[in-house]
XYZ file of C-alpha atoms in Angstrom:
439
model
C -13.672 -66.919 -46.238
C -13.512 -63.150 -46.496
C -10.005 -61.745 -46.139
C -9.471 -59.717 -42.976
C -7.394 -57.166 -44.881
C -10.374 -56.510 -47.164
C -12.535 -55.740 -44.148
C -9.927 -53.363 -42.777
C -9.659 -51.644 -46.155
C -13.418 -51.204 -46.411
C -13.695 -49.685 -42.951
C -10.536 -47.620 -43.385
C -12.164 -45.819 -46.286
C -15.185 -45.125 -44.117
C -13.372 -44.456 -40.841
C -16.207 -42.631 -39.152
C -18.614 -44.073 -36.633
C -20.839 -46.830 -37.924
C -24.585 -46.284 -38.162
C -24.969 -49.779 -36.722
C -24.916 -50.294 -32.973
C -24.760 -54.040 -32.553
C -24.867 -55.609 -29.153
C -22.316 -58.422 -29.129
C -20.635 -60.272 -26.334
C -17.165 -58.886 -25.731
C -14.877 -61.763 -26.579
C -11.871 -59.648 -27.439
C -9.335 -57.296 -25.891
C -9.051 -53.666 -26.892
C -6.605 -53.351 -29.809
C -3.264 -51.813 -28.839
C -0.413 -50.206 -30.736
C 3.133 -51.567 -30.631
C 5.586 -48.779 -31.470
C 8.889 -50.558 -30.721
C 9.760 -47.818 -28.206
C 9.985 -45.394 -31.112
C 12.503 -47.467 -33.114
C 11.702 -46.820 -36.792
C 13.933 -49.693 -37.941
C 11.480 -52.164 -36.412
C 7.940 -52.953 -37.514
C 5.072 -51.196 -35.755
C 1.636 -52.768 -35.640
C -1.769 -53.095 -34.005
C -2.465 -56.235 -31.994
C -5.330 -57.760 -30.031
C -6.546 -61.001 -28.484
C -9.711 -62.969 -29.208
C -11.384 -65.729 -27.234
C -10.446 -69.124 -28.635
C -13.674 -71.177 -29.116
C -11.877 -74.368 -28.068
C -10.034 -73.233 -24.947
C -12.347 -70.372 -24.003
C -9.295 -68.208 -23.265
C -8.164 -64.985 -24.932
C -5.487 -65.768 -27.502
C -3.100 -63.277 -29.107
C -3.650 -63.163 -32.879
C -1.432 -62.181 -35.793
C -0.679 -58.433 -35.616
C -2.016 -56.073 -38.295
C 0.640 -53.987 -40.039
C -1.207 -52.432 -42.977
C 0.844 -49.674 -44.613
C 2.078 -48.165 -41.369
C 5.715 -49.179 -41.789
C 5.987 -47.386 -45.133
C 5.992 -44.115 -43.219
C 9.368 -42.826 -42.059
C 8.449 -40.568 -39.137
C 7.074 -41.537 -35.742
C 4.160 -39.147 -35.919
C 3.038 -40.431 -39.352
C 3.218 -44.065 -38.261
C 1.362 -43.290 -35.062
C -1.375 -41.428 -36.961
C -1.952 -44.385 -39.298
C -1.896 -46.950 -36.486
C -4.287 -44.885 -34.377
C -6.758 -45.045 -37.267
C -6.190 -48.780 -37.765
C -6.822 -49.333 -34.083
C -10.122 -47.437 -34.208
C -11.225 -49.338 -37.298
C -10.255 -52.692 -35.819
C -12.139 -52.001 -32.601
C -15.208 -51.004 -34.609
C -15.041 -54.210 -36.662
C -14.782 -56.295 -33.506
C -17.785 -54.527 -32.020
C -19.732 -55.128 -35.237
C -19.146 -58.834 -35.015
C -15.871 -59.687 -36.722
C -14.691 -63.120 -35.578
C -11.343 -64.507 -36.782
C -12.597 -68.062 -36.217
C -15.694 -67.829 -38.437
C -16.761 -66.787 -41.931
C -17.263 -63.005 -42.032
C -19.006 -62.830 -45.405
C -22.174 -61.292 -43.943
C -20.178 -58.522 -42.287
C -18.276 -57.952 -45.517
C -21.494 -57.640 -47.502
C -23.000 -55.260 -44.979
C -19.984 -52.961 -45.048
C -19.839 -53.100 -48.844
C -23.514 -52.196 -49.066
C -23.056 -49.348 -46.615
C -20.162 -47.900 -48.593
C -22.058 -48.196 -51.891
C -25.112 -46.462 -50.421
C -22.945 -43.645 -49.112
C -20.942 -43.106 -52.339
C -21.631 -39.877 -54.140
C -23.783 -38.489 -51.352
C -22.942 -35.494 -49.194
C -24.423 -35.950 -45.730
C -26.437 -33.133 -44.221
C -25.512 -31.565 -40.892
C -28.112 -33.778 -39.266
C -26.572 -36.867 -40.856
C -23.117 -35.695 -39.826
C -24.141 -35.820 -36.201
C -25.597 -39.312 -36.593
C -22.492 -40.768 -38.168
C -19.978 -38.838 -36.103
C -18.387 -37.002 -39.035
C -18.194 -33.306 -39.801
C -16.929 -31.004 -42.522
C -13.498 -30.829 -40.897
C -12.782 -34.529 -41.488
C -12.189 -37.387 -39.050
C -12.008 -36.644 -35.342
C -9.419 -37.786 -32.816
C -10.235 -39.025 -29.362
C -8.477 -37.431 -26.409
C -6.327 -40.536 -25.981
C -5.338 -40.617 -29.656
C -4.518 -36.919 -29.633
C -2.274 -37.217 -26.579
C -0.580 -40.305 -28.067
C 0.084 -38.272 -31.184
C 1.399 -35.310 -29.187
C 3.761 -37.484 -27.136
C 5.039 -39.211 -30.285
C 5.899 -35.811 -31.749
C 7.623 -34.670 -28.585
C 9.540 -37.761 -27.526
C 12.544 -37.014 -29.753
C 13.581 -34.194 -27.433
C 12.743 -35.916 -24.134
C 15.032 -37.948 -21.912
C 13.702 -41.392 -20.898
C 12.957 -40.112 -17.383
C 11.100 -37.044 -18.645
C 9.159 -39.154 -21.132
C 8.032 -41.479 -18.339
C 6.881 -38.423 -16.404
C 4.764 -37.291 -19.352
C 3.346 -40.780 -19.838
C 2.411 -41.065 -16.164
C 0.643 -37.696 -16.109
C -1.243 -38.411 -19.336
C -2.293 -41.811 -17.961
C -3.630 -40.185 -14.786
C -5.469 -37.505 -16.747
C -7.116 -40.024 -19.096
C -8.146 -42.192 -16.144
C -9.730 -39.156 -14.478
C -11.630 -38.363 -17.691
C -12.960 -41.923 -17.901
C -14.210 -41.755 -14.319
C -15.501 -38.176 -14.231
C -16.250 -37.167 -17.828
C -16.916 -40.426 -19.710
C -19.056 -38.612 -22.303
C -16.054 -36.526 -23.380
C -14.257 -38.433 -26.118
C -13.414 -35.987 -28.919
C -10.235 -33.941 -28.392
C -12.060 -30.809 -29.592
C -14.446 -31.154 -26.633
C -11.595 -30.721 -24.201
C -11.545 -27.221 -22.723
C -10.178 -25.051 -19.926
C -13.022 -25.875 -17.561
C -12.433 -29.633 -17.822
C -8.680 -29.374 -17.280
C -9.182 -26.949 -14.391
C -11.499 -29.454 -12.706
C -8.860 -32.147 -13.085
C -6.122 -29.889 -11.671
C -8.354 -28.987 -8.728
C -8.742 -32.680 -8.008
C -4.959 -33.143 -8.159
C -4.272 -30.351 -5.666
C -6.989 -31.683 -3.314
C -5.432 -35.152 -3.347
C -1.734 -34.226 -3.418
C -0.145 -30.787 -3.456
C 0.025 -27.484 -5.306
C 3.482 -28.389 -6.590
C 2.216 -31.634 -8.121
C -0.776 -29.796 -9.599
C 1.550 -27.272 -11.238
C 3.672 -30.088 -12.677
C 0.560 -31.650 -14.245
C -0.411 -28.267 -15.675
C 3.035 -27.784 -17.250
C 3.201 -31.207 -18.916
C -0.401 -31.217 -20.175
C 0.122 -27.722 -21.562
C 3.268 -28.852 -23.352
C 1.446 -31.705 -25.110
C -1.530 -29.461 -25.900
C 0.811 -26.983 -27.580
C 1.986 -29.762 -29.914
C -1.657 -30.363 -30.864
C -2.103 -26.653 -31.575
C 1.068 -26.596 -33.690
C -0.331 -29.491 -35.736
C -3.774 -27.887 -36.227
C -5.550 -30.473 -34.086
C -6.624 -27.841 -31.573
C -7.162 -24.127 -32.176
C -5.602 -22.824 -28.960
C -3.662 -23.893 -25.906
C -6.230 -22.979 -23.272
C -4.137 -24.574 -20.511
C -1.748 -21.615 -20.718
C -4.597 -19.482 -19.390
C -4.845 -21.577 -16.227
C -2.702 -19.858 -13.573
C -0.036 -21.650 -11.577
C -0.478 -21.863 -7.817
C 1.946 -20.469 -5.269
C 3.911 -23.212 -3.575
C 6.089 -23.384 -0.506
C 9.486 -24.788 -1.527
C 10.217 -28.187 -0.029
C 13.249 -28.167 2.182
C 15.141 -30.861 4.011
C 16.628 -29.755 7.341
C 20.186 -30.556 8.293
C 20.813 -33.142 11.014
C 22.371 -32.289 14.336
C 25.730 -33.945 15.081
C 24.066 -36.117 17.729
C 21.258 -37.344 15.442
C 23.599 -38.056 12.547
C 25.933 -40.118 14.751
C 23.003 -42.092 16.185
C 21.705 -42.883 12.681
C 25.112 -44.060 11.438
C 25.688 -46.188 14.539
C 22.248 -47.766 14.226
C 22.707 -48.562 10.518
C 26.122 -50.170 11.054
C 24.231 -52.950 12.814
C 20.837 -53.000 11.093
C 21.432 -52.019 7.442
C 25.046 -51.643 6.173
C 23.889 -51.328 2.537
C 21.659 -48.359 3.334
C 24.474 -46.847 5.411
C 26.938 -46.992 2.501
C 24.254 -45.532 0.224
C 23.854 -42.624 2.665
C 27.626 -42.137 2.881
C 27.769 -41.591 -0.901
C 25.243 -38.801 -0.344
C 26.999 -37.490 2.773
C 30.698 -37.766 1.919
C 30.509 -37.812 -1.888
C 27.841 -35.080 -2.081
C 25.916 -37.037 -4.716
C 22.167 -36.726 -5.006
C 20.188 -39.908 -4.199
C 19.208 -40.472 -7.841
C 22.850 -40.045 -8.886
C 23.839 -42.786 -6.447
C 21.111 -45.023 -7.897
C 22.593 -44.653 -11.403
C 26.030 -45.883 -10.353
C 27.474 -49.102 -11.711
C 30.584 -50.881 -10.449
C 32.536 -49.631 -13.477
C 31.843 -46.006 -12.456
C 34.151 -46.394 -9.450
C 37.658 -45.837 -10.818
C 39.983 -47.808 -8.560
C 43.216 -46.361 -9.923
C 42.315 -42.690 -9.529
C 39.905 -43.096 -6.590
C 37.217 -41.176 -8.441
C 33.594 -41.744 -9.381
C 31.959 -40.907 -12.695
C 28.224 -40.216 -12.731
C 25.447 -38.457 -14.603
C 24.730 -35.252 -12.726
C 21.590 -33.148 -12.595
C 22.556 -30.623 -15.257
C 25.332 -32.333 -17.201
C 25.814 -35.572 -19.126
C 28.782 -36.832 -17.069
C 30.825 -35.585 -14.111
C 33.825 -36.849 -12.174
C 34.440 -36.429 -8.449
C 37.126 -37.661 -6.129
C 36.150 -40.254 -3.555
C 37.403 -38.919 -0.199
C 39.399 -41.278 1.997
C 36.616 -41.386 4.596
C 34.319 -42.944 1.955
C 36.987 -44.958 0.148
C 37.853 -46.875 3.321
C 34.222 -48.048 3.609
C 34.014 -49.477 0.078
C 34.059 -53.282 -0.299
C 36.468 -55.007 -2.697
C 35.050 -54.144 -6.128
C 37.731 -55.735 -8.329
C 36.048 -59.134 -8.592
C 32.570 -57.766 -9.272
C 30.937 -57.529 -12.689
C 31.771 -54.065 -14.035
C 28.265 -53.710 -15.502
C 26.570 -54.578 -12.217
C 24.456 -51.983 -10.432
C 26.430 -50.721 -7.438
C 23.474 -50.514 -5.028
C 20.798 -53.214 -5.093
C 18.326 -54.214 -2.360
C 20.330 -57.283 -1.318
C 23.988 -56.536 -2.017
C 26.646 -54.212 -3.376
C 27.162 -54.987 -7.069
C 24.347 -57.018 -8.607
C 21.503 -57.167 -11.099
C 18.486 -54.930 -10.620
C 16.174 -54.779 -13.619
C 14.087 -51.717 -12.872
C 13.996 -48.053 -13.828
C 16.198 -45.480 -12.098
C 13.180 -43.720 -10.602
C 12.020 -46.981 -9.048
C 15.464 -47.512 -7.479
C 15.397 -44.052 -5.936
C 11.866 -44.588 -4.627
C 12.883 -47.948 -3.178
C 15.745 -46.483 -1.129
C 13.579 -43.532 -0.036
C 10.966 -45.957 1.302
C 13.658 -48.134 2.874
C 15.123 -45.074 4.602
C 11.692 -44.132 5.949
C 11.033 -47.620 7.277
C 14.472 -48.279 8.744
C 15.518 -44.795 9.921
C 12.724 -42.203 9.965
C 10.159 -44.418 11.667
C 12.713 -45.707 14.162
C 13.973 -42.245 15.165
C 10.568 -40.593 14.751
C 11.931 -37.973 12.323
C 9.609 -35.372 10.808
C 8.707 -34.941 7.145
C 11.430 -32.312 6.672
C 14.200 -34.834 7.317
C 15.210 -37.106 4.459
C 18.112 -38.476 2.442
C 18.848 -35.014 1.065
C 19.343 -33.835 4.654
C 22.642 -35.718 4.771
C 23.943 -33.854 1.721
C 22.915 -30.533 3.301
C 24.447 -31.528 6.642
C 27.883 -32.374 5.291
C 28.105 -29.494 2.827
C 27.375 -27.208 5.783
C 30.158 -28.898 7.782
C 32.713 -28.478 5.009
C 31.759 -24.868 4.287
C 32.002 -23.799 7.924
C 35.384 -25.541 8.254
C 36.665 -23.742 5.134
C 35.294 -20.412 6.374
C 37.556 -20.613 9.423
C 40.666 -20.753 7.218
C 39.800 -18.718 4.129
C 37.966 -15.607 3.051
C 34.283 -16.067 2.082
C 35.104 -16.011 -1.641
C 38.009 -18.456 -1.336
C 35.955 -20.750 0.888
C 33.132 -20.857 -1.654
C 35.542 -21.338 -4.562
C 37.046 -24.384 -2.861
C 33.602 -25.654 -1.920
C 32.441 -25.440 -5.559
C 35.109 -27.966 -6.551
C 33.778 -30.353 -3.912
C 30.024 -29.991 -4.402
C 30.071 -29.637 -8.189
C 27.794 -26.579 -8.378
C 27.966 -25.023 -11.833
C 28.331 -21.409 -10.699
C 29.077 -19.277 -7.670
C 25.545 -17.874 -7.851
C 24.028 -21.365 -7.694
C 26.266 -22.324 -4.768
C 25.471 -19.137 -2.823
C 21.736 -19.671 -3.298
C 22.091 -23.261 -2.122
C 24.046 -22.187 0.978
C 21.365 -19.612 1.812
C 18.605 -22.180 1.360
C 20.178 -24.610 3.838
C 21.281 -21.859 6.257
C 24.909 -22.918 5.961
C 26.138 -19.332 5.899
C 25.482 -17.633 9.240
C 26.724 -14.222 10.380
C 29.028 -13.624 13.306
C 27.548 -12.559 16.632
C 26.115 -9.071 16.199
C 25.359 -8.347 19.869
C 27.614 -5.293 19.893
C 25.532 -3.732 17.143
C 22.450 -3.992 19.335
C 23.960 -2.250 22.332
C 22.910 1.340 22.962
C 25.378 4.131 22.479
C 25.482 4.792 26.173
C 25.421 1.177 27.282
């Protein structure tokens, strides 16, 4: 029986599109690349499933490694595996079957390679076989996989997931709206603009701008690696957006919400109190583990927005509401759907989204709150309370300096902008200035 590796080798040498277009029943899954989450100490490979003739079900077969793991950089391994994947898919479409003798296919490929040796195809032949003078082409998917592999070294896990999600959405849109566009060099400003227009029609200008930024970033990697000649996405303008803003709650509304949650959802209430009294952002609360609450010093350690790790005191008003944490697993997630301190195997973004949806269902829908009221509103509400209390005792500068220690803002400028945005800083009554001279 012909060795599968020999078939791969034959097609690898002639990577371009086959002149044969065989119609075969699809008894296999599309080959996929396993990249070990970027870990170069592990083996990367291409894998696929084929329909077992006995059971009639798709069965995972032995992965194909080839020479990919000889390469020591992520981009080199990905480039080789992308080619292997294309070759493997082509072989499957041409009739390769791991459960039968593939001698006929082997002979056909050998004959094709022998016929092509020593010949330089004309431009007309180039178009037929899918090759050109610039060498092998990359599909849009392969190019974006390559770009992300090059970029992932400098991305946080959360940012990487954001890139992956946007690329996935873009590729899906291409499949549905521009299925004839496969080669990365066929991608242009007009196509991307059409996609971005669709995004803004379905969602918002802000989301559209985020897609533009991330797609442009990956495209620039392709330009830097001579896969594309220019980053045409840079020429697509950003759209003006209205900044999203969460309003502060009135004293009456806040007290009603807390009273309601004491009875209906104590876990959500404690979650909100970390935002309200601890001035943490919702995603920062979602990152907390039991071990991050330091019982001796009454402090909490957490990963903040713009720093690797920060420490804040836990005020008495919040400390008194905490359950007994001493007997809990220190590695447990502090906030889970069912209890304080447990296992929750999901990404941080999913945890944040879960509590946002829970808040909408339990609180917003019940109190009929508008779209400009959310979890962030509690942070704004209580920072406003503290600032106005400090302003009664201290000068504006001293009040803000003390507030910075509480909120954790990195600079006075950032804090002042934040206070302006939430309307925490209001002037004194200026009625006397409006009176006429002779009034």
